[in-house]
CSV table of C-alpha atoms in Angstrom, one decimal:
chain,number,residue,atom,x,y,z
A,1,HIS,CA,109.4,45.8,35.8
A,2,MET,CA,112.8,44.9,36.8
A,3,LEU,CA,115.4,47.0,38.7
A,4,ALA,CA,119.0,46.4,38.3
A,5,LEU,CA,120.9,47.5,41.4
A,6,VAL,CA,123.7,49.7,40.6
A,7,HIS,CA,126.9,51.0,42.1
A,8,GLU,CA,126.9,54.6,43.2
A,9,ASN,CA,129.0,56.1,40.1
A,10,TYR,CA,126.8,54.3,37.4
A,11,THR,CA,125.5,56.6,34.7
A,12,ILE,CA,123.5,55.9,31.5
A,13,THR,CA,125.5,56.4,28.4
A,14,GLU,CA,125.0,55.9,24.7
A,15,ASP,CA,127.1,52.7,25.0
A,16,ILE,CA,124.1,50.7,26.2
A,17,PHE,CA,122.6,50.9,22.6
A,18,GLU,CA,125.8,49.4,21.2
A,19,ASN,CA,125.8,46.7,23.7
A,20,ILE,CA,122.0,45.9,23.0
A,21,LYS,CA,122.6,46.0,19.2
A,22,ALA,CA,125.2,43.4,19.7
A,23,ILE,CA,122.5,40.8,21.1
A,24,ASP,CA,121.8,38.0,18.5
A,25,GLY,CA,118.5,38.6,16.9
A,26,ILE,CA,118.0,42.3,17.9
A,27,GLU,CA,117.4,45.2,15.6
A,28,ILE,CA,117.0,48.7,17.1
A,29,LYS,CA,114.3,50.9,15.4
A,30,GLU,CA,114.2,53.7,17.8
A,31,LYS,CA,116.2,54.8,20.8
A,32,SER,CA,116.6,57.7,23.3
A,33,LEU,CA,118.2,58.2,26.5
A,34,PRO,CA,116.4,59.3,29.6
A,35,SER,CA,115.6,63.1,30.1
A,36,GLU,CA,114.4,65.1,33.0
A,37,ASP,CA,110.8,64.4,32.1
A,38,TYR,CA,110.7,61.3,30.2
A,39,PRO,CA,112.3,57.6,30.5
A,40,GLY,CA,114.7,56.5,28.0
A,41,GLN,CA,113.2,54.2,25.1
A,42,ILE,CA,114.2,51.5,23.0
A,43,VAL,CA,111.9,50.3,20.2
A,44,LEU,CA,113.3,47.1,18.9
A,45,SER,CA,112.6,43.8,16.9
A,46,TYR,CA,113.6,40.5,18.5
A,47,LYS,CA,113.0,37.4,16.6
A,48,GLY,CA,110.1,38.7,14.6
A,49,THR,CA,108.4,40.6,17.5
A,50,ASP,CA,108.4,44.3,18.2
A,51,PHE,CA,108.9,45.6,21.8
A,52,ASP,CA,108.9,48.9,23.4
A,53,VAL,CA,111.2,49.0,26.4
A,54,ARG,CA,111.5,52.0,28.7
A,55,PHE,CA,114.2,52.7,31.2
A,56,TYR,CA,115.4,55.3,33.9
A,57,LEU,CA,117.9,55.6,36.8
A,58,GLY,CA,115.9,55.9,40.0
A,59,ASP,CA,116.2,55.7,43.8
A,60,PHE,CA,116.3,52.2,45.5
A,61,TYR,CA,115.2,51.4,48.9
A,62,ALA,CA,116.5,47.9,49.9
A,63,GLU,CA,114.7,47.6,53.2
A,64,GLU,CA,111.3,47.5,51.2
A,65,MET,CA,112.4,44.6,48.8
A,66,TYR,CA,115.0,42.7,50.9
A,67,GLN,CA,112.6,40.3,52.1
A,68,TRP,CA,112.3,39.0,48.4
A,69,GLN,CA,115.5,37.0,48.8
A,70,LEU,CA,114.5,33.7,47.4
A,71,GLN,CA,117.8,32.9,45.9
A,72,TYR,CA,121.1,32.5,47.8
A,73,PHE,CA,123.4,35.5,48.3
A,74,THR,CA,126.9,35.6,50.2
A,75,GLU,CA,127.1,37.9,53.2
A,76,GLU,CA,129.2,40.2,51.1
A,77,GLU,CA,126.5,40.3,48.6
A,78,LYS,CA,123.9,40.8,51.0
A,79,GLU,CA,125.8,43.9,52.4
A,80,GLN,CA,126.2,45.3,49.0
A,81,ILE,CA,122.5,45.1,48.3
A,82,LEU,CA,121.7,46.8,51.6
A,83,ASN,CA,124.1,49.8,50.8
A,84,VAL,CA,122.5,50.3,47.3
A,85,LYS,CA,120.8,53.7,46.7
A,86,LYS,CA,120.1,53.6,43.0
A,87,ALA,CA,118.6,51.2,40.5
A,88,LEU,CA,118.3,51.1,36.7
A,89,ASN,CA,114.5,50.6,36.1
A,90,VAL,CA,113.7,48.6,33.0
A,91,TYR,CA,110.2,47.9,32.0
A,92,MET,CA,108.5,46.5,29.0
A,93,LYS,CA,105.3,44.7,28.0
A,94,PHE,CA,105.5,41.0,27.2
A,95,GLU,CA,104.3,39.9,23.7
A,96,GLY,CA,104.1,36.2,22.8
A,97,ASN,CA,105.9,33.5,24.5
A,98,PRO,CA,106.5,34.6,28.1
A,99,LYS,CA,109.8,32.8,28.5
A,100,LYS,CA,111.3,34.4,25.5
A,101,CYS,CA,110.2,37.8,26.6
A,102,TYR,CA,111.6,37.2,30.1
A,103,HIS,CA,114.9,35.9,28.7
A,104,LEU,CA,115.0,39.1,26.4
A,105,GLN,CA,114.6,41.4,29.3
A,106,LEU,CA,117.3,39.8,31.1
A,107,LYS,CA,119.6,40.0,28.0
A,108,LEU,CA,118.7,43.7,27.7
A,109,ILE,CA,119.4,44.7,31.4
A,110,TYR,CA,122.7,42.6,31.2
A,111,ALA,CA,123.8,44.4,28.2
A,112,MET,CA,123.0,47.8,29.9
A,113,ILE,CA,124.8,46.9,33.0
A,114,SER,CA,126.6,43.7,33.5
A,115,GLU,CA,128.3,44.8,36.7
A,116,MET,CA,125.0,44.9,38.6
A,117,VAL,CA,124.8,44.4,42.3
A,118,ALA,CA,121.7,42.2,42.0
A,119,LEU,CA,118.5,42.2,40.1
A,120,CYS,CA,115.2,42.9,41.5
A,121,ASP,CA,112.3,41.4,39.6
A,122,GLU,CA,109.6,43.5,40.9
A,123,SER,CA,106.7,41.8,39.0
A,124,ALA,CA,107.4,38.5,40.5
A,125,GLU,CA,108.8,40.0,43.9
A,126,ARG,CA,111.9,38.2,43.7
A,127,MET,CA,115.6,39.2,44.1
A,128,LEU,CA,118.1,37.5,41.5
A,129,ASN,CA,121.6,37.0,42.1
A,130,LYS,CA,123.8,38.6,39.5
A,131,LYS,CA,125.6,35.2,38.8
A,132,TRP,CA,122.2,33.6,38.1
A,133,VAL,CA,121.4,36.3,35.8
A,134,GLU,CA,124.7,36.1,34.0
A,135,LEU,CA,124.3,32.3,33.6
A,136,ALA,CA,120.8,32.8,32.2
A,137,VAL,CA,121.6,35.6,29.7
A,138,LYS,CA,124.6,33.4,28.3
A,139,SER,CA,122.4,30.3,28.0
A,140,ASN,CA,120.8,29.2,24.8
A,141,VAL,CA,118.2,27.6,26.7
A,142,LEU,CA,115.0,29.5,27.9
A,143,PRO,CA,114.6,30.2,31.6
A,144,ALA,CA,112.3,27.6,33.4
A,145,PRO,CA,108.5,28.6,33.6
A,146,SER,CA,109.1,28.7,37.6
A,147,SER,CA,111.6,31.6,37.0
A,148,ILE,CA,108.9,33.8,35.9
A,149,TYR,CA,106.6,33.7,39.0
A,150,THR,CA,106.9,33.2,42.7
A,151,VAL,CA,104.3,31.4,45.3
A,152,GLN,CA,103.9,33.5,48.4
A,153,ALA,CA,102.1,32.3,51.6
A,154,VAL,CA,100.2,34.5,54.0
A,155,CYS,CA,99.2,32.9,57.1
A,156,ASP,CA,97.6,33.4,60.7
A,157,GLU,CA,97.7,31.0,63.6
A,158,ASN,CA,97.0,27.9,61.3
A,159,GLU,CA,95.3,28.9,57.9
A,160,VAL,CA,97.5,29.6,54.9
A,161,TRP,CA,96.7,31.6,51.7
A,162,LEU,CA,98.9,30.8,48.8
A,163,HIS,CA,99.1,33.1,45.7
A,164,THR,CA,101.3,33.7,42.8
A,165,HIS,CA,103.2,37.1,41.6
A,166,GLY,CA,104.5,37.4,38.2
A,167,LEU,CA,101.9,35.7,35.9
A,168,CYS,CA,100.0,38.9,35.0
A,169,ARG,CA,102.9,40.1,32.9
A,170,CYS,CA,102.5,37.1,30.9
A,171,ASN,CA,99.0,37.9,30.0
A,172,LEU,CA,97.7,35.5,32.4
A,173,HIS,CA,95.9,35.9,35.8
A,174,GLU,CA,97.5,35.0,39.1
A,175,ILE,CA,96.6,31.7,40.8
A,176,GLU,CA,95.6,31.1,44.4
A,177,ILE,CA,94.7,28.5,46.8
A,178,LEU,CA,92.6,29.3,49.9
A,179,ASP,CA,92.0,27.4,53.2
A,180,SER,CA,95.3,25.7,53.2
A,181,ASN,CA,97.1,25.3,56.6
A,182,LYS,CA,100.6,25.1,57.9
A,183,LYS,CA,100.6,21.1,58.0
A,184,ASP,CA,99.5,20.7,54.4
A,185,TYR,CA,100.6,23.8,52.5
A,186,GLU,CA,103.7,22.2,50.9
A,187,ALA,CA,101.4,19.6,49.2
A,188,HIS,CA,99.2,22.7,48.0
A,189,TYR,CA,102.4,24.7,46.9
A,190,SER,CA,103.5,21.9,44.7
A,191,LEU,CA,100.0,21.7,43.0
A,192,LEU,CA,99.8,25.4,42.5
A,193,SER,CA,103.4,25.7,41.1
A,194,ASN,CA,102.6,22.9,38.6
A,195,TYR,CA,99.5,24.5,37.5
A,196,ALA,CA,101.2,27.8,37.0
A,197,SER,CA,104.0,26.4,35.1
A,198,ARG,CA,101.7,24.4,32.7
A,199,MET,CA,99.6,27.7,32.3
A,200,ILE,CA,102.9,29.5,30.9
A,201,ASP,CA,103.6,26.6,28.6
A,202,GLY,CA,100.0,26.2,27.5
A,203,ASN,CA,99.5,29.4,25.5
A,204,TYR,CA,96.5,30.4,27.7
A,205,SER,CA,95.2,34.0,28.3
A,206,ASN,CA,94.1,35.8,31.3
A,207,GLU,CA,90.5,35.4,30.0
A,208,ASP,CA,90.8,31.6,30.5
A,209,GLU,CA,89.3,29.5,33.4
A,210,GLU,CA,91.8,26.5,32.3
A,211,GLU,CA,91.0,22.9,32.7
A,212,ILE,CA,94.4,21.3,33.0
A,213,HIS,CA,95.2,17.5,33.3
A,214,LEU,CA,98.1,18.0,35.8
A,215,GLY,CA,98.9,14.3,36.4
A,216,MET,CA,97.9,11.2,38.2
A,217,PHE,CA,97.1,10.2,41.8
A,218,TYR,CA,98.7,7.1,43.4
A,219,ASP,CA,95.3,5.3,42.8
A,220,GLY,CA,95.4,6.0,39.0
A,221,GLU,CA,92.8,8.8,39.1
A,222,PRO,CA,93.6,11.9,36.9
A,223,ILE,CA,94.5,15.2,38.5
A,224,VAL,CA,92.4,17.6,36.7
A,225,ALA,CA,92.4,21.2,37.9
A,226,THR,CA,90.7,24.5,36.8
A,227,SER,CA,90.2,28.1,38.2
A,228,LYS,CA,87.6,30.6,38.7
A,229,LYS,CA,87.8,34.4,38.9
A,230,TRP,CA,88.2,35.3,42.5
A,231,MET,CA,84.8,37.2,42.8
A,232,ASP,CA,82.9,34.2,41.7
A,233,ALA,CA,85.2,31.6,43.6
A,234,LEU,CA,84.9,33.3,47.1
A,235,LYS,CA,81.4,32.0,47.5
A,236,TYR,CA,82.9,28.6,47.9
A,237,TYR,CA,84.9,30.0,51.0
A,238,PRO,CA,82.4,31.9,53.1
A,239,ASN,CA,84.3,31.3,56.3
A,240,VAL,CA,88.0,31.8,55.4
A,241,ASN,CA,90.2,34.0,57.8
A,242,ILE,CA,92.6,35.2,55.2
A,243,GLY,CA,92.2,35.7,51.5
A,244,GLY,CA,88.4,36.8,51.8
A,245,ILE,CA,86.9,40.1,50.6
A,246,GLN,CA,88.3,41.9,53.5
A,247,ASP,CA,91.9,41.2,52.4
A,248,ARG,CA,91.4,42.3,48.7
A,249,LYS,CA,90.7,46.1,49.3
A,250,GLU,CA,94.2,47.1,48.1
A,251,SER,CA,95.7,44.2,46.3
A,252,HIS,CA,94.7,40.6,44.8
A,253,ASN,CA,91.6,42.2,43.5
A,254,SER,CA,91.9,42.2,39.8
A,255,LYS,CA,93.3,39.5,37.5
A,256,THR,CA,93.6,36.6,40.0
A,257,ASN,CA,91.8,33.1,40.0
A,258,ILE,CA,91.3,30.6,42.7
A,259,LEU,CA,92.2,26.9,42.0
A,260,PHE,CA,89.7,24.1,42.1
A,261,PHE,CA,89.6,20.4,41.3
A,262,TYR,CA,87.2,18.2,39.4
A,263,GLY,CA,87.2,15.2,41.5
A,264,SER,CA,85.6,12.6,38.8
A,265,GLU,CA,84.4,12.6,35.3
A,266,GLU,CA,80.9,13.2,36.5
A,267,ASP,CA,82.3,16.4,38.3
A,268,PHE,CA,83.8,17.5,35.1
A,269,ASN,CA,80.6,16.9,33.2
A,270,LYS,CA,78.6,18.8,35.6
A,271,LYS,CA,81.2,21.5,36.2
A,272,ARG,CA,81.2,20.6,39.9
A,273,LEU,CA,84.0,22.3,41.8
A,274,ARG,CA,86.0,20.7,44.5
A,275,LYS,CA,88.3,22.4,47.0
A,276,PRO,CA,92.1,21.3,46.9
A,277,SER,CA,91.8,20.7,50.6
A,278,GLU,CA,89.5,17.9,49.9
A,279,PHE,CA,92.3,16.1,48.1
A,280,THR,CA,95.1,16.8,50.6
A,281,GLU,CA,95.7,13.3,51.5
A,282,LYS,CA,96.1,12.2,48.0
A,283,LEU,CA,98.3,15.2,47.1
A,284,GLU,CA,100.6,14.1,49.9
A,285,ASN,CA,100.9,10.6,48.7
A,286,ASN,CA,103.4,10.9,45.9
A,287,PRO,CA,101.3,12.0,43.0
A,288,ILE,CA,102.9,12.1,39.4
A,289,PHE,CA,102.7,15.6,37.9
A,290,TYR,CA,103.1,15.7,34.1
A,291,LEU,CA,105.5,18.2,32.3
A,292,SER,CA,104.8,19.8,28.9
A,293,ASN,CA,106.7,18.3,26.1
A,294,GLU,CA,108.3,21.8,25.8
A,295,GLU,CA,109.5,21.8,29.3
A,296,THR,CA,110.9,18.3,29.1
A,297,ALA,CA,112.9,19.4,26.1
A,298,ARG,CA,114.0,22.5,27.9
A,299,MET,CA,115.2,20.8,31.0
A,300,SER,CA,117.1,18.1,28.9
A,301,SER,CA,118.9,20.8,26.9
A,302,LEU,CA,119.8,22.9,30.0
A,303,ALA,CA,121.2,19.7,31.7
A,304,ARG,CA,123.5,19.1,28.6
A,305,GLU,CA,124.4,22.6,28.2
A,306,ARG,CA,125.7,22.9,31.9
A,307,PHE,CA,127.1,19.4,32.1
A,308,SER,CA,130.5,20.9,32.4
A,309,TYR,CA,129.6,21.4,36.1
A,310,VAL,CA,129.1,17.8,36.6
A,311,GLU,CA,132.5,17.1,35.0
A,312,ARG,CA,134.2,19.5,37.4
A,313,MET,CA,132.5,18.0,40.4
A,314,LEU,CA,133.2,14.4,39.3
A,315,LYS,CA,136.8,15.2,39.2
A,316,GLU,CA,136.6,16.6,42.9
A,317,LYS,CA,134.7,13.4,43.7
A,318,GLN,CA,137.5,11.2,42.3
A,319,ASN,CA,140.0,13.4,44.5
A,320,CYS,CA,138.0,11.9,47.6
A,321,LYS,CA,135.7,14.8,48.1
A,322,ASP,CA,132.3,14.0,49.8
A,323,ILE,CA,130.1,14.5,46.6
A,324,GLY,CA,127.3,12.3,45.2
A,325,ILE,CA,126.1,13.0,41.6
A,326,ILE,CA,123.1,11.3,40.0
A,327,ILE,CA,122.3,11.7,36.4
A,328,LYS,CA,119.0,11.1,34.5
A,329,LEU,CA,119.3,9.5,31.1
A,330,GLY,CA,116.7,9.1,28.5
A,331,LEU,CA,117.3,5.6,27.1
A,332,GLU,CA,115.6,3.9,24.2
A,333,THR,CA,113.0,1.4,25.3
A,334,ILE,CA,111.8,-2.0,23.9
A,335,ASP,CA,108.2,-2.0,22.5
A,336,GLU,CA,105.5,-4.7,22.7
A,337,GLU,CA,106.9,-6.3,19.6
A,338,GLY,CA,110.4,-6.3,20.9
A,339,ASN,CA,111.7,-3.5,18.6
A,340,LEU,CA,113.9,-0.7,19.7
A,341,ASP,CA,111.9,2.4,20.4
A,342,SER,CA,113.8,5.6,20.1
A,343,LYS,CA,110.7,8.0,20.4
A,344,ASN,CA,109.3,6.7,23.7
A,345,ARG,CA,112.4,6.8,25.9
A,346,GLU,CA,112.4,5.9,29.7
A,347,HIS,CA,114.0,8.5,31.8
A,348,ILE,CA,115.9,6.8,34.7
A,349,TRP,CA,118.5,7.9,37.3
A,350,PHE,CA,122.1,6.6,37.6
A,351,GLU,CA,124.9,7.2,39.9
A,352,ALA,CA,127.9,9.0,38.2
A,353,LEU,CA,131.1,7.1,38.9
A,354,SER,CA,133.7,8.7,36.6
A,355,MET,CA,134.5,10.6,33.4
A,356,GLU,CA,135.6,8.4,30.5
A,357,GLY,CA,136.9,11.0,28.0
A,358,ASP,CA,133.9,12.7,26.5
A,359,SER,CA,131.6,10.1,28.1
A,360,PHE,CA,130.9,9.0,31.7
A,361,LYS,CA,130.7,5.8,33.7
A,362,ALA,CA,127.6,5.4,35.8
A,363,ARG,CA,125.7,2.7,37.7
A,364,LEU,CA,121.8,2.3,37.3
A,365,THR,CA,120.0,3.2,40.7
A,366,GLN,CA,116.5,1.7,40.0
A,367,GLU,CA,114.9,-1.0,37.9
A,368,PRO,CA,113.7,0.0,34.5
A,369,TYR,CA,110.1,-0.7,33.3
A,370,ASN,CA,110.7,-1.2,29.6
A,371,ILE,CA,114.4,-1.8,29.0
A,372,PRO,CA,114.5,-5.7,29.9
A,373,ASN,CA,118.3,-6.1,29.3
A,374,LEU,CA,119.2,-3.4,31.9
A,375,HIS,CA,118.9,-3.9,35.7
A,376,GLU,CA,119.5,-2.0,39.0
A,377,GLY,CA,123.1,-2.0,39.8
A,378,ASP,CA,124.4,-2.4,36.2
A,379,GLU,CA,127.3,-0.2,35.1
A,380,GLY,CA,128.1,1.3,31.8
A,381,THR,CA,129.6,4.0,29.8
A,382,TYR,CA,127.1,6.6,28.2
A,383,SER,CA,127.3,9.7,26.0
A,384,ILE,CA,126.2,13.1,27.3
A,385,ASP,CA,123.7,13.0,24.5
A,386,TYR,CA,121.4,10.8,26.6
A,387,VAL,CA,121.4,13.2,29.7
A,388,SER,CA,118.1,14.7,30.5
A,389,ASP,CA,118.7,16.0,34.2
A,390,TRP,CA,121.2,15.7,37.1
A,391,ARG,CA,121.7,16.5,40.6
A,392,ILE,CA,125.0,17.3,42.6
A,393,HIS,CA,124.7,16.5,46.2
A,394,THR,CA,127.3,18.5,48.4
A,395,GLU,CA,127.7,19.2,52.0
A,396,ASN,CA,126.1,22.5,51.5
A,397,GLY,CA,123.1,21.3,49.6
A,398,VAL,CA,121.7,20.0,46.3
A,399,ILE,CA,122.7,21.7,43.0
A,400,SER,CA,120.4,21.4,39.9
A,401,PRO,CA,121.2,22.6,36.3
A,402,GLU,CA,118.9,25.7,37.5
A,403,THR,CA,121.0,26.5,40.4
A,404,VAL,CA,124.6,26.0,39.3
A,405,TYR,CA,125.3,29.7,40.0
A,406,LEU,CA,125.8,28.4,43.5
A,407,LEU,CA,128.8,26.6,42.4
A,408,ASP,CA,130.5,29.9,41.3
A,409,LEU,CA,130.0,32.1,44.4
């Protein structure tokens, strides 16, 4: 369910069907506008999959959803949101790849009303900036897994209960961590979000209790996590103050699992579950979380697609603006036999110095592991084809390829 916040004079017309038909890869099979008794309907085929999309114009109450502000909005945008009284409700069932479905729904809504005030992603309980939506719709790269869900925290004086919203629409269960606290919840949040993103990329279903190799602790031990249905998992938490049975009478009582670790190979073999709180110290000591191959490729594609923002800010930097720009490059390594290895690239950070035509000059900020002829401090000119990520450090914060909408506000 998504709600596009609309201006007072917005009406739904037949024009929406022509706009939707113009989206690459879409074939409309059936269509109808909303009536007094029924929502509008679009049955369409998109890249080989059929979708049944429903929509209607309804009332909107900003005060109920304004707390979902997770993206940035200007003061003017905030005022506009608070004055909205109507929203275009668009809802559909996800079929297949969740990121493709999410991307499709954004495209449909943008085609129906590009001049929205903002977009309320009701399933994830997140308010989306209209500029972020526009950039996502016009991108050839799928949205990040983290776009599809949010992690919320419920707390008392010290205890924290973390849980996701948005995974159920992906034919997955939501994920929770119980018995965290205000000192350690950030480490548990990182664990939870990495697990959720890997679920989205891993072709799981809501019936799975996934065992996912998430990464590696600083001592070389693997991070292996799994989850159990909440009804079975609560027996491991008999004394929690929040997230227990008493907090599940009205919500968090259907498709939601609680996260656990396997602490060792013996734990794994005996299916002996361990609480994340038992591993807090190791989680806070710079663990390495793995990305799926799909996510690594997606991030690299987005960094290259939106590299024009780096070019723009590099020119401002050269005009003495206080801007720092670092770029991650995926460079060929040297294998054990001394041969160039183009498949197993090493991704390392450089400081961007200047644009040099279609390339850029950069200085290496760290010592590589498997590139013997390259050292920290070395400068060189590189093609955008090597770019896999970047960060722009401004006086107002850090901008990534995912948050470039901030530079256009």
